[in-house]
PDB file of C-alpha atoms in Angstrom:
ATOM      1  CA  UNK A 439      32.422 -33.339  -1.139  1.00  0.00           C
ATOM      2  CA  UNK A 440      29.171 -31.581  -0.428  1.00  0.00           C
ATOM      3  CA  UNK A 441      27.118 -29.745  -2.993  1.00  0.00           C
ATOM      4  CA  UNK A 442      25.386 -26.549  -2.032  1.00  0.00           C
ATOM      5  CA  UNK A 443      22.919 -24.609  -4.085  1.00  0.00           C
ATOM      6  CA  UNK A 444      23.210 -20.895  -3.588  1.00  0.00           C
ATOM      7  CA  UNK A 445      19.851 -19.245  -3.336  1.00  0.00           C
ATOM      8  CA  UNK A 446      19.740 -15.970  -5.196  1.00  0.00           C
ATOM      9  CA  UNK A 447      16.890 -13.588  -5.592  1.00  0.00           C
ATOM     10  CA  UNK A 448      15.440 -14.141  -9.038  1.00  0.00           C
ATOM     11  CA  UNK A 449      16.833 -17.661  -9.423  1.00  0.00           C
ATOM     12  CA  UNK A 450      13.395 -18.848 -10.531  1.00  0.00           C
ATOM     13  CA  UNK A 451      11.774 -16.841 -13.292  1.00  0.00           C
ATOM     14  CA  UNK A 452       8.336 -16.101 -11.852  1.00  0.00           C
ATOM     15  CA  UNK A 453       5.768 -14.762 -14.279  1.00  0.00           C
ATOM     16  CA  UNK A 454       3.275 -13.697 -11.627  1.00  0.00           C
ATOM     17  CA  UNK A 455       2.734 -14.045  -7.875  1.00  0.00           C
ATOM     18  CA  UNK A 456      -0.598 -14.925  -6.296  1.00  0.00           C
ATOM     19  CA  UNK A 457      -1.271 -13.091  -3.049  1.00  0.00           C
ATOM     20  CA  UNK A 458      -3.757 -13.544  -0.250  1.00  0.00           C
ATOM     21  CA  UNK A 459      -6.100 -10.867   1.108  1.00  0.00           C
ATOM     22  CA  UNK A 460      -3.240  -9.481   3.241  1.00  0.00           C
ATOM     23  CA  UNK A 461      -0.910  -9.138   0.267  1.00  0.00           C
ATOM     24  CA  UNK A 462       1.306 -12.068   1.278  1.00  0.00           C
ATOM     25  CA  UNK A 463       2.695 -14.165  -1.592  1.00  0.00           C
ATOM     26  CA  UNK A 464       1.091 -17.622  -1.442  1.00  0.00           C
ATOM     27  CA  UNK A 465       1.821 -19.025  -4.894  1.00  0.00           C
ATOM     28  CA  UNK A 466       3.718 -18.318  -8.082  1.00  0.00           C
ATOM     29  CA  UNK A 467       2.942 -18.777 -11.748  1.00  0.00           C
ATOM     30  CA  UNK A 468       5.841 -19.882 -13.935  1.00  0.00           C
ATOM     31  CA  UNK A 469       6.037 -20.767 -17.612  1.00  0.00           C
ATOM     32  CA  UNK A 470       6.206 -24.415 -18.680  1.00  0.00           C
ATOM     33  CA  UNK A 471       9.740 -23.891 -20.029  1.00  0.00           C
ATOM     34  CA  UNK A 472      10.837 -22.719 -16.574  1.00  0.00           C
ATOM     35  CA  UNK A 473       9.124 -25.704 -14.958  1.00  0.00           C
ATOM     36  CA  UNK A 474      11.031 -28.087 -17.236  1.00  0.00           C
ATOM     37  CA  UNK A 475      14.305 -26.302 -16.419  1.00  0.00           C
ATOM     38  CA  UNK A 476      13.620 -26.664 -12.703  1.00  0.00           C
ATOM     39  CA  UNK A 477      12.714 -30.348 -13.087  1.00  0.00           C
ATOM     40  CA  UNK A 478      16.051 -30.965 -14.842  1.00  0.00           C
ATOM     41  CA  UNK A 479      17.889 -29.079 -12.109  1.00  0.00           C
ATOM     42  CA  UNK A 480      16.200 -31.147  -9.398  1.00  0.00           C
ATOM     43  CA  UNK A 481      17.042 -34.361 -11.254  1.00  0.00           C
ATOM     44  CA  UNK A 482      20.698 -33.288 -11.535  1.00  0.00           C
ATOM     45  CA  UNK A 483      20.810 -32.482  -7.822  1.00  0.00           C
ATOM     46  CA  UNK A 484      19.289 -35.871  -6.982  1.00  0.00           C
ATOM     47  CA  UNK A 485      21.990 -37.566  -9.089  1.00  0.00           C
ATOM     48  CA  UNK A 486      24.735 -35.601  -7.310  1.00  0.00           C
ATOM     49  CA  UNK A 487      23.241 -36.526  -3.930  1.00  0.00           C
ATOM     50  CA  UNK A 488      23.175 -40.216  -4.885  1.00  0.00           C
ATOM     51  CA  UNK A 489      26.839 -40.033  -5.898  1.00  0.00           C
ATOM     52  CA  UNK A 490      27.768 -38.291  -2.645  1.00  0.00           C
ATOM     53  CA  UNK A 491      25.859 -40.896  -0.615  1.00  0.00           C
ATOM     54  CA  UNK A 492      27.891 -43.683  -2.235  1.00  0.00           C
ATOM     55  CA  UNK A 493      31.219 -41.857  -2.052  1.00  0.00           C
ATOM     56  CA  UNK A 494      32.419 -43.738   1.057  1.00  0.00           C
ATOM     57  CA  UNK A 495      31.398 -47.193  -0.113  1.00  0.00           C
ATOM     58  CA  UNK A 496      34.246 -49.586  -0.637  1.00  0.00           C
ATOM     59  CA  UNK A 497      35.108 -50.097  -4.254  1.00  0.00           C
ATOM     60  CA  UNK A 498      36.221 -53.165  -6.149  1.00  0.00           C
ATOM     61  CA  UNK A 499      38.783 -53.364  -8.897  1.00  0.00           C
ATOM     62  CA  UNK A 500      37.110 -53.895 -12.269  1.00  0.00           C
ATOM     63  CA  UNK A 501      39.388 -56.796 -13.235  1.00  0.00           C
ATOM     64  CA  UNK A 502      38.652 -58.627  -9.975  1.00  0.00           C
ATOM     65  CA  UNK A 503      34.926 -57.985 -10.345  1.00  0.00           C
ATOM     66  CA  UNK A 504      34.981 -59.148 -13.966  1.00  0.00           C
ATOM     67  CA  UNK A 505      36.783 -62.399 -13.105  1.00  0.00           C
ATOM     68  CA  UNK A 506      34.378 -63.083 -10.226  1.00  0.00           C
ATOM     69  CA  UNK A 507      31.392 -62.388 -12.465  1.00  0.00           C
ATOM     70  CA  UNK A 508      32.687 -64.626 -15.269  1.00  0.00           C
ATOM     71  CA  UNK A 509      33.351 -67.465 -12.816  1.00  0.00           C
ATOM     72  CA  UNK A 510      29.763 -67.265 -11.564  1.00  0.00           C
ATOM     73  CA  UNK A 511      28.443 -67.394 -15.140  1.00  0.00           C
ATOM     74  CA  UNK A 512      30.573 -70.457 -15.979  1.00  0.00           C
ATOM     75  CA  UNK A 513      29.139 -72.570 -13.149  1.00  0.00           C
TER      76      UNK A 513
END
């Protein structure tokens, strides 16, 4: 399972662009609310990536893990 983010024009709500002397966009001004939304989106994507990275790791049955853990605590 791979997650892809589709890039659409206008995905980020830019309040104003900063341009250089040639008229090329070099920076963007966004509102704080938009910044917070983007930070949350990036955090969500990082979580999804971490899950995908661990997807192929071998798992262990909870009951077996629990018994092993309890036996280590009893010693």
